[in-house]
PDB file of C-alpha atoms in Angstrom:
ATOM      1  CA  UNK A  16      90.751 -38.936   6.502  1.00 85.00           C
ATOM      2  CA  UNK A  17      88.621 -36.488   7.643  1.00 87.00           C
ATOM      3  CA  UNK A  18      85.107 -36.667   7.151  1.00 93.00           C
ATOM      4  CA  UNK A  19      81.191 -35.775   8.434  1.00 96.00           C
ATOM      5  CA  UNK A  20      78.935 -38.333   9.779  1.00 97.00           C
ATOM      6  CA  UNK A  21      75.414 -38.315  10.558  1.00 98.00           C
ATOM      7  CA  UNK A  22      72.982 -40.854  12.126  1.00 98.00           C
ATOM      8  CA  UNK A  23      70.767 -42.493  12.380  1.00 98.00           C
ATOM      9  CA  UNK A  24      70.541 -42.682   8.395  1.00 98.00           C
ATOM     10  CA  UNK A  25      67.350 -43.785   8.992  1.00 98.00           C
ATOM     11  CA  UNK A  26      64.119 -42.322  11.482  1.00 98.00           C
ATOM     12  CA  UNK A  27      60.750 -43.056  11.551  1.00 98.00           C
ATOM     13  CA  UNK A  28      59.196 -41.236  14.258  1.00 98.00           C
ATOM     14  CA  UNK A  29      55.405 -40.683  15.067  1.00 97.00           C
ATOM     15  CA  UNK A  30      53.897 -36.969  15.083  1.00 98.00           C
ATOM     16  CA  UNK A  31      54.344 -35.033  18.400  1.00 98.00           C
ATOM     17  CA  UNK A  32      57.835 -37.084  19.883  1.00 98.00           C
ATOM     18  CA  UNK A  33      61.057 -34.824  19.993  1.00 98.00           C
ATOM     19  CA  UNK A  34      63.682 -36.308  17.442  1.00 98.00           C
ATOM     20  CA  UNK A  35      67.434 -35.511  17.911  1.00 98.00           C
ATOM     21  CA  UNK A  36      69.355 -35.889  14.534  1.00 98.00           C
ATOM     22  CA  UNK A  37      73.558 -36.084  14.670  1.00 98.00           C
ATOM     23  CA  UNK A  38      76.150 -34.599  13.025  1.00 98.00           C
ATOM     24  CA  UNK A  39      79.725 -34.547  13.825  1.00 98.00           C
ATOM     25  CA  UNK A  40      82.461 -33.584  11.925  1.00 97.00           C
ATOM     26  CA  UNK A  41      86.570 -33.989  11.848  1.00 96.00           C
ATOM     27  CA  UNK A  42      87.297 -31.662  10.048  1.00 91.00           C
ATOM     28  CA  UNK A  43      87.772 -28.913  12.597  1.00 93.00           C
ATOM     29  CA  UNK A  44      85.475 -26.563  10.408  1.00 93.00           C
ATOM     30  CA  UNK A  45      83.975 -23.354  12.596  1.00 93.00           C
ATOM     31  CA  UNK A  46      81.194 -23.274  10.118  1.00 94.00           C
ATOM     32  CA  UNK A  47      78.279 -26.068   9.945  1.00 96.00           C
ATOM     33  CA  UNK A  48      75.156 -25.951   8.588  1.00 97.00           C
ATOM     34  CA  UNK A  49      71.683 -27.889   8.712  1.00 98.00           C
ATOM     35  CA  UNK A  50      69.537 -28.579   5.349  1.00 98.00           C
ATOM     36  CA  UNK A  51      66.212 -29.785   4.447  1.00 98.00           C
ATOM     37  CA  UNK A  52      65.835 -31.787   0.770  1.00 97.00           C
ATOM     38  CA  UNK A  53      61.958 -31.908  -0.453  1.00 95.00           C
ATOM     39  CA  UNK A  54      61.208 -32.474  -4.060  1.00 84.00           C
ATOM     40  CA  UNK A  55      60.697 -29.276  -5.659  1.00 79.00           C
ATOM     41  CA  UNK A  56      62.321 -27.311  -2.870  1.00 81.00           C
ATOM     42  CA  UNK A  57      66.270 -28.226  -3.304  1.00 88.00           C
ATOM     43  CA  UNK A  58      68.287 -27.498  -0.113  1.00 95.00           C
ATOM     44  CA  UNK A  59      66.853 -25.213   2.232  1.00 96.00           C
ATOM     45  CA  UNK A  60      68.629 -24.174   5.595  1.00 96.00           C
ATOM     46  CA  UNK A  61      67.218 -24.617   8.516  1.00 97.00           C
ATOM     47  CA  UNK A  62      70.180 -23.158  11.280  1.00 97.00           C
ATOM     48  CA  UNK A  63      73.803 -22.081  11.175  1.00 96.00           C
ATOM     49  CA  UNK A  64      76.621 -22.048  13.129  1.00 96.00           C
ATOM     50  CA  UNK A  65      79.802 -19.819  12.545  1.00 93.00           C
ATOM     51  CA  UNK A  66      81.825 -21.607  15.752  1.00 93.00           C
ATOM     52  CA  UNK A  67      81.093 -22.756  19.417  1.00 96.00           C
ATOM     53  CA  UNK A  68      78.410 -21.468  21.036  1.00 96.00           C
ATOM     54  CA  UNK A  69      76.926 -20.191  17.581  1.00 96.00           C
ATOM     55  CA  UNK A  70      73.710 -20.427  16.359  1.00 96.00           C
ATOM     56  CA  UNK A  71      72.084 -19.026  13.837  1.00 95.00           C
ATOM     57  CA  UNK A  72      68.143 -19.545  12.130  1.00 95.00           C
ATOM     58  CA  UNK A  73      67.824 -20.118   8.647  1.00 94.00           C
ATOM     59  CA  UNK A  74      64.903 -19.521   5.992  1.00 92.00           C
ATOM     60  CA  UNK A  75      62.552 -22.888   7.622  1.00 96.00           C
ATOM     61  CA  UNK A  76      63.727 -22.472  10.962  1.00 97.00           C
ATOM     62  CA  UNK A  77      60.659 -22.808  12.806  1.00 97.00           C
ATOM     63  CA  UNK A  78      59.532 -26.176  14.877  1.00 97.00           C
ATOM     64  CA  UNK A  79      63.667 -26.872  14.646  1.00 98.00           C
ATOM     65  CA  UNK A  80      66.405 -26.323  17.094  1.00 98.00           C
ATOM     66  CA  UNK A  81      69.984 -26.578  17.393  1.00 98.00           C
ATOM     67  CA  UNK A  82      72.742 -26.389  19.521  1.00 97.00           C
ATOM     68  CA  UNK A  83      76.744 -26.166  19.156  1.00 97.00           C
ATOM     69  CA  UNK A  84      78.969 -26.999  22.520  1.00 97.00           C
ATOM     70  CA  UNK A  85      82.093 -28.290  20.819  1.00 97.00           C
ATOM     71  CA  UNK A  86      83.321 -27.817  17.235  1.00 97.00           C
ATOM     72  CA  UNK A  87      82.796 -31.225  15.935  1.00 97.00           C
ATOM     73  CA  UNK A  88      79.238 -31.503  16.608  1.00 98.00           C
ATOM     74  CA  UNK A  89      75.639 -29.816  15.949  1.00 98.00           C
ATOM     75  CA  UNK A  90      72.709 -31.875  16.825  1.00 98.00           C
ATOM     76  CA  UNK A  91      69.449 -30.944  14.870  1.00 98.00           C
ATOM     77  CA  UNK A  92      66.206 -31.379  17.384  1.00 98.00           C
ATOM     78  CA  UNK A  93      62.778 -31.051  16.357  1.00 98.00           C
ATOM     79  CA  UNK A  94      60.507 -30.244  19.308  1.00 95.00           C
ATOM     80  CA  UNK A  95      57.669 -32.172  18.442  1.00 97.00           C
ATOM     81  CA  UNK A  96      57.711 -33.989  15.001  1.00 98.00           C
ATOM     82  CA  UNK A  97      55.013 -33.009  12.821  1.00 98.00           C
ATOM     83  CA  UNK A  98      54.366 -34.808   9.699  1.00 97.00           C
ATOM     84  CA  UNK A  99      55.420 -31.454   7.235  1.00 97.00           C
ATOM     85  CA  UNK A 100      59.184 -32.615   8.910  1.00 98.00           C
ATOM     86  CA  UNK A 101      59.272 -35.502   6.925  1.00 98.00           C
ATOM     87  CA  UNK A 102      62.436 -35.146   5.178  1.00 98.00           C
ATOM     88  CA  UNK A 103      66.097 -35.693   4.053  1.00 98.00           C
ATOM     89  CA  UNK A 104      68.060 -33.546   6.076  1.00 98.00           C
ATOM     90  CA  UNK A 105      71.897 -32.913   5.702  1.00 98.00           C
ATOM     91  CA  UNK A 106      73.963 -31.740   7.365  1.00 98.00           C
ATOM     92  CA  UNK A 107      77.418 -29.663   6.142  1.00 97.00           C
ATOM     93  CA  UNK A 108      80.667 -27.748   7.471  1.00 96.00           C
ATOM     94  CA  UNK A 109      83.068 -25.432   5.629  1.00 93.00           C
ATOM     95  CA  UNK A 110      86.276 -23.572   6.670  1.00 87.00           C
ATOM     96  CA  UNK A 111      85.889 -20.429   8.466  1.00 76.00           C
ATOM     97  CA  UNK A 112      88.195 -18.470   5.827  1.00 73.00           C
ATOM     98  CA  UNK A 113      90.448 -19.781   3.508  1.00 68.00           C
ATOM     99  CA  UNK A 114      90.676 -20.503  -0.206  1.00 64.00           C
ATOM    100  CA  UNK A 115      88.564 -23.334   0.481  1.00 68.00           C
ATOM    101  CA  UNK A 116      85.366 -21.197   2.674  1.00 70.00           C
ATOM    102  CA  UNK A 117      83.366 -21.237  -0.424  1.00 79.00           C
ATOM    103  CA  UNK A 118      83.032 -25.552  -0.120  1.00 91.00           C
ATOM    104  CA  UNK A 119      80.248 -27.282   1.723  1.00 94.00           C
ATOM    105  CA  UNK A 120      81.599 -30.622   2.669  1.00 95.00           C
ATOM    106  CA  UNK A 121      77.557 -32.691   3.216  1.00 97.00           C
ATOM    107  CA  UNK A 122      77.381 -35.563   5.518  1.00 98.00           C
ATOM    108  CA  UNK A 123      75.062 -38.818   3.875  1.00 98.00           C
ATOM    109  CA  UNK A 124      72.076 -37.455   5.209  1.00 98.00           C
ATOM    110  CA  UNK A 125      69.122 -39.170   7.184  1.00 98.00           C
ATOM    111  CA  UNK A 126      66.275 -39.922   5.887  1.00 97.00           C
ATOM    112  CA  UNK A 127      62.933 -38.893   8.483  1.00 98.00           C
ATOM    113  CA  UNK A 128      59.069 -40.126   8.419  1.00 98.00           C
ATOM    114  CA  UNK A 129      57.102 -38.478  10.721  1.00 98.00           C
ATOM    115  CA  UNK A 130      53.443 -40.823  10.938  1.00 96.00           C
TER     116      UNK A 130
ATOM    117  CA  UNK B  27      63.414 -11.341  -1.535  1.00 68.00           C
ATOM    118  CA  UNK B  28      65.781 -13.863  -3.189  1.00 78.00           C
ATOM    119  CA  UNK B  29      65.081 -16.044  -5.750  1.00 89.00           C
ATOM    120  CA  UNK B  30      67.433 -18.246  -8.699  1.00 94.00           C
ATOM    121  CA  UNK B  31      66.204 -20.282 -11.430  1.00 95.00           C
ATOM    122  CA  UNK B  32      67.523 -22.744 -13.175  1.00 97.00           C
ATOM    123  CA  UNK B  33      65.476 -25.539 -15.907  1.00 97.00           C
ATOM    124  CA  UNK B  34      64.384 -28.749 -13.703  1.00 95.00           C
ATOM    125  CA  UNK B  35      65.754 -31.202 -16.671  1.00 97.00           C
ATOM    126  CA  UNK B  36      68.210 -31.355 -19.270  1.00 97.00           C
ATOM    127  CA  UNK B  37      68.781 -34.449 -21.779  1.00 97.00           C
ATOM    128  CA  UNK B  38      71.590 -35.026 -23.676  1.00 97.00           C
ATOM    129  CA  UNK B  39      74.063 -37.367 -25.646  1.00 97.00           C
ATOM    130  CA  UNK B  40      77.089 -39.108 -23.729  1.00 97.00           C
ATOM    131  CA  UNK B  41      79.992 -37.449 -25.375  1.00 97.00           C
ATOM    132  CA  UNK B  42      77.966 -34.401 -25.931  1.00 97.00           C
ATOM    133  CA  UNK B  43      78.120 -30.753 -24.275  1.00 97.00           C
ATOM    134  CA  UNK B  44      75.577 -29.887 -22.426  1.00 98.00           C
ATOM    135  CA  UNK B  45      75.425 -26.264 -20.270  1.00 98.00           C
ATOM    136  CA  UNK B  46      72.794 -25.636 -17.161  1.00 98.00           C
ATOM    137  CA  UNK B  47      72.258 -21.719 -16.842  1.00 98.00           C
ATOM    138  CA  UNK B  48      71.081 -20.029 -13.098  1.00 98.00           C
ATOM    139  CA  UNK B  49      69.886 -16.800 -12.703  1.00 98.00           C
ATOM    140  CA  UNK B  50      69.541 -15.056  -9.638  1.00 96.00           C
ATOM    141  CA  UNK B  51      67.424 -12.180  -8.221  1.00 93.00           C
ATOM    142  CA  UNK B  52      69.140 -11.531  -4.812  1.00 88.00           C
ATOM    143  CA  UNK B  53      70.430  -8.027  -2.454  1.00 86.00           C
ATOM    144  CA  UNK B  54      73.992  -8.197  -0.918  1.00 87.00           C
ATOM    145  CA  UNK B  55      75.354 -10.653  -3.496  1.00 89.00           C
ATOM    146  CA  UNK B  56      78.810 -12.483  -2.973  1.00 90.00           C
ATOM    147  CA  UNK B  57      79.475 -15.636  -5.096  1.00 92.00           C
ATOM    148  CA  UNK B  58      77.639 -18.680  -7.420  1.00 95.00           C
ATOM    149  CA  UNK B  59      78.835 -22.131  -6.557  1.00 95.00           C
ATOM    150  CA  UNK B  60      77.403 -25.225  -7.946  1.00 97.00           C
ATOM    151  CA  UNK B  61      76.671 -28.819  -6.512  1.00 97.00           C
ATOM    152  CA  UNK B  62      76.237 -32.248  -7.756  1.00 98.00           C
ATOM    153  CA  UNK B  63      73.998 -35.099  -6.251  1.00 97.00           C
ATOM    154  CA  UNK B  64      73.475 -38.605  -7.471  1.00 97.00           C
ATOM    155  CA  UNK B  65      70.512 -39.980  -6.309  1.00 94.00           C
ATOM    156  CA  UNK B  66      70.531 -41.277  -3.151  1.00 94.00           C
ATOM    157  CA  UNK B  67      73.790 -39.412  -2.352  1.00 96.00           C
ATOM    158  CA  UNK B  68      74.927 -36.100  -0.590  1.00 97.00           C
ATOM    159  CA  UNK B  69      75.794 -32.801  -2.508  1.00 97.00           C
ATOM    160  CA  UNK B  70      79.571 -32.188  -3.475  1.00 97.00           C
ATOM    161  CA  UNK B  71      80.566 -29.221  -4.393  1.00 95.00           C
ATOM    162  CA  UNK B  72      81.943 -28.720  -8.054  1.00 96.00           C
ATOM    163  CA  UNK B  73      83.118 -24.919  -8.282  1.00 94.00           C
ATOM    164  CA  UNK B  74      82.405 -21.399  -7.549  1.00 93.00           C
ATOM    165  CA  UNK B  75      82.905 -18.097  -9.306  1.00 94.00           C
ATOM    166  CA  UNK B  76      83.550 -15.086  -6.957  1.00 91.00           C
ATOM    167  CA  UNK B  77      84.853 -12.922  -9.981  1.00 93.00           C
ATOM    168  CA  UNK B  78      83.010 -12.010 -13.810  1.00 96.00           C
ATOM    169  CA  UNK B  79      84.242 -14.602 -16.166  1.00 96.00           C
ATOM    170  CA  UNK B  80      85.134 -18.633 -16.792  1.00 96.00           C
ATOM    171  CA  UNK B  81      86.511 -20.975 -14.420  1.00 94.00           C
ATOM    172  CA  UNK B  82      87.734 -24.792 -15.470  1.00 94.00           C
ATOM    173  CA  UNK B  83      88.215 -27.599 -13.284  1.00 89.00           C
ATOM    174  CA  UNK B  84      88.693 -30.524 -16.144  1.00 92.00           C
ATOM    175  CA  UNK B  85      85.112 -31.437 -18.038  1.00 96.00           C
ATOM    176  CA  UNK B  86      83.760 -28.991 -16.275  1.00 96.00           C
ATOM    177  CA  UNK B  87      82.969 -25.124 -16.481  1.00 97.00           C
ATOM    178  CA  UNK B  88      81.412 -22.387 -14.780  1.00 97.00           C
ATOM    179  CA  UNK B  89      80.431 -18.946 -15.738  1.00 98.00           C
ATOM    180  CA  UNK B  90      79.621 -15.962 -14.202  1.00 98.00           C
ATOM    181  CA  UNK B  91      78.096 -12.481 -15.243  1.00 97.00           C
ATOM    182  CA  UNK B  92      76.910 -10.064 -12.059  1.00 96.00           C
ATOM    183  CA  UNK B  93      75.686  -7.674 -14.790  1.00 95.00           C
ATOM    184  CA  UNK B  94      73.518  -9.914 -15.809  1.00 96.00           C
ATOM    185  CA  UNK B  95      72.628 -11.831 -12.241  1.00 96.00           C
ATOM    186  CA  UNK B  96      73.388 -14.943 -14.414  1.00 96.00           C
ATOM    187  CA  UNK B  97      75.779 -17.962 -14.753  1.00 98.00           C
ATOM    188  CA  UNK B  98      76.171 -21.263 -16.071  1.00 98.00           C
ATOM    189  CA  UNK B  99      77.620 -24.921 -15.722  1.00 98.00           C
ATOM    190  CA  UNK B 100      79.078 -26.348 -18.931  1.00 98.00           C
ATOM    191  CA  UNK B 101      79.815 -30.006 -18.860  1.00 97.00           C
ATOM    192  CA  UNK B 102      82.204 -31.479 -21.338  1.00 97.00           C
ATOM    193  CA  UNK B 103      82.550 -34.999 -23.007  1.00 97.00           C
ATOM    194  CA  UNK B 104      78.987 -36.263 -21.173  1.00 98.00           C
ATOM    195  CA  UNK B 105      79.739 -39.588 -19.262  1.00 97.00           C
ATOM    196  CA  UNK B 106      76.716 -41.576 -18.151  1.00 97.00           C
ATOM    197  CA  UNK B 107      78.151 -41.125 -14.637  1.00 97.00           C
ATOM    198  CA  UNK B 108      77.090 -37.479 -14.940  1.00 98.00           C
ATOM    199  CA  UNK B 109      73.190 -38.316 -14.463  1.00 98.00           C
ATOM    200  CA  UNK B 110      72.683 -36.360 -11.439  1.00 97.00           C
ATOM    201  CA  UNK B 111      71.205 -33.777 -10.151  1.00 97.00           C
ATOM    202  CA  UNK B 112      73.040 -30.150 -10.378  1.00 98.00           C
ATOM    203  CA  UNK B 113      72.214 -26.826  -7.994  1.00 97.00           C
ATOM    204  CA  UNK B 114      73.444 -23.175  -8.336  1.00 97.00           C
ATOM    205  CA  UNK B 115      73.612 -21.573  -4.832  1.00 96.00           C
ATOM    206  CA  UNK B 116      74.338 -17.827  -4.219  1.00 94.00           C
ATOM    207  CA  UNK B 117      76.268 -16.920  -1.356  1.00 90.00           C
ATOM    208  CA  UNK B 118      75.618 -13.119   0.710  1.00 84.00           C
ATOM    209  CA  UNK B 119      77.841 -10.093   1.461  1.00 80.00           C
ATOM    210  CA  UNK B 120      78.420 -10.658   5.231  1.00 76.00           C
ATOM    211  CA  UNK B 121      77.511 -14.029   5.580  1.00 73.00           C
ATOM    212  CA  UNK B 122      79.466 -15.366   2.555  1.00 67.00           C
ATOM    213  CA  UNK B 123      79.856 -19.128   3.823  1.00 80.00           C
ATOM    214  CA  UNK B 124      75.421 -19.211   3.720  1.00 87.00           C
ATOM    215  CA  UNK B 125      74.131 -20.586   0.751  1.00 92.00           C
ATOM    216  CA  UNK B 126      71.019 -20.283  -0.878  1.00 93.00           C
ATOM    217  CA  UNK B 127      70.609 -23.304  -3.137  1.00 95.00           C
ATOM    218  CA  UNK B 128      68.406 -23.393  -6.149  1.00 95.00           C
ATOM    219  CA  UNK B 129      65.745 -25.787  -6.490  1.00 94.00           C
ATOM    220  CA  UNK B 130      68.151 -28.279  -8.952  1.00 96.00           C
ATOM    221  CA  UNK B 131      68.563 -29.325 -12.327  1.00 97.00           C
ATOM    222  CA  UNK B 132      68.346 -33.303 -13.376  1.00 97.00           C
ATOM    223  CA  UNK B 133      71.031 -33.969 -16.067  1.00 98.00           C
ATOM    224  CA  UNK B 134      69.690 -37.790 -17.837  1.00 98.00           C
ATOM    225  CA  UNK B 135      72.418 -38.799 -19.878  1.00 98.00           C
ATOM    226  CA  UNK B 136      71.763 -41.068 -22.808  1.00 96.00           C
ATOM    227  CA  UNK B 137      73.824 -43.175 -25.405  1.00 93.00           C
TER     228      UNK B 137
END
């Protein structure tokens, strides 16, 4: 079955180290996203990418980077971890077009501490 | 600027109806899905309403009115398994796969 992965599940990082998150995905969607989850905030995105070489920012963008070389994956890096990046980030793909383009499909998410 | 709303808790009965409205205050706009999350667990997506009007997918309803920048998710026959968390998202004219999620609604269901 196809599906979208993510890992670690788990990070605990300390303030100023660069922090690559993973996301990979089988099911050959052009179109995968990057969230943050904060209480009070919901789901913001932080990049976008519409297909291979693709990137896009998003509304919370800054101090975040991404990077799309294949279809299945788009690592999330933060530069230098700063304690504000402590978060549950997701990550998420969707058909390119389609009666489906409309659906997010979310990985598990990982959990980050920045200390 | 682009903003939706939606209450941050809703109680109600098992067996009971119980309906979670959204509005939105956004320029170019496209579509209004909806999400549920367990705690814990990833967002999945429930339905979306490109088009004025109802759509049913079992137990579950969604409404949408552009005149009105509003829209709604009706849940039918409450099941304790429905405790969760539920977000509206918009989606844009010429970037229709972005979303732009609400901040949630948490549904507590009770006997």
């Amino acid at each position: 079955d196809a599906e979208i992965t993510q890992s670690p599940r788990h990070k605990i990082t300390e303030t100023g180290r660069q922090v690559t998150l993973a996301c990979h995905q089988t099911w050959n969607h052009n179109n995968m996203f990057w969230y943050r989850q904060d209480l009070g905030h919901g789901l913001r995105l932080i990049h976008y990418s519409y297909g291979v070489h693709d990137t896009n920012k998003g509304e919370v963008s800054d101090g975040y980077s991404v990077s799309r070389s294949n279809t299945e994956d788009l690592p999330l890096t933060l530069e230098s971890a700063a304690s504000s990046q402590t978060s549950v980030y997701f990550c998420a793909s969707s058909e390119a077009s389609g009666k489906s383009y409309n659906e997010q499909f979310f990985g598990p998410g990982t959990r980050l501490t920045v200390l | 600027g682009q903003s939706l709303e939606q209450p941050s808790e809703v109680t109600a009965v098992e067996g009971a109806i119980v309906q979670i409205n959204c509005t939105y205050q956004t320029s170019g706009f496209y579509g209004l899905s909806w999400y549920q999350q367990h705690d814990g667990g990833a967002p999945t997506f429930l339905s979306y309403n490109g088009l004025d009007g109802l759509e049913e997918t079992g137990r579950f309803s969604s409404f949408l009115s552009r005149s009105d920048s509003y829209g709604y998710l009706l849940l039918q026959e409450l099941q304790m398994k429905d405790s969760a968390s539920y977000f509206c998202a918009v989606s844009h004219t010429g970037t229709a796969s972005k979303l732009t999620f609400g901040t949630g609604t948490r549904l507590q269901v009770t006997l």
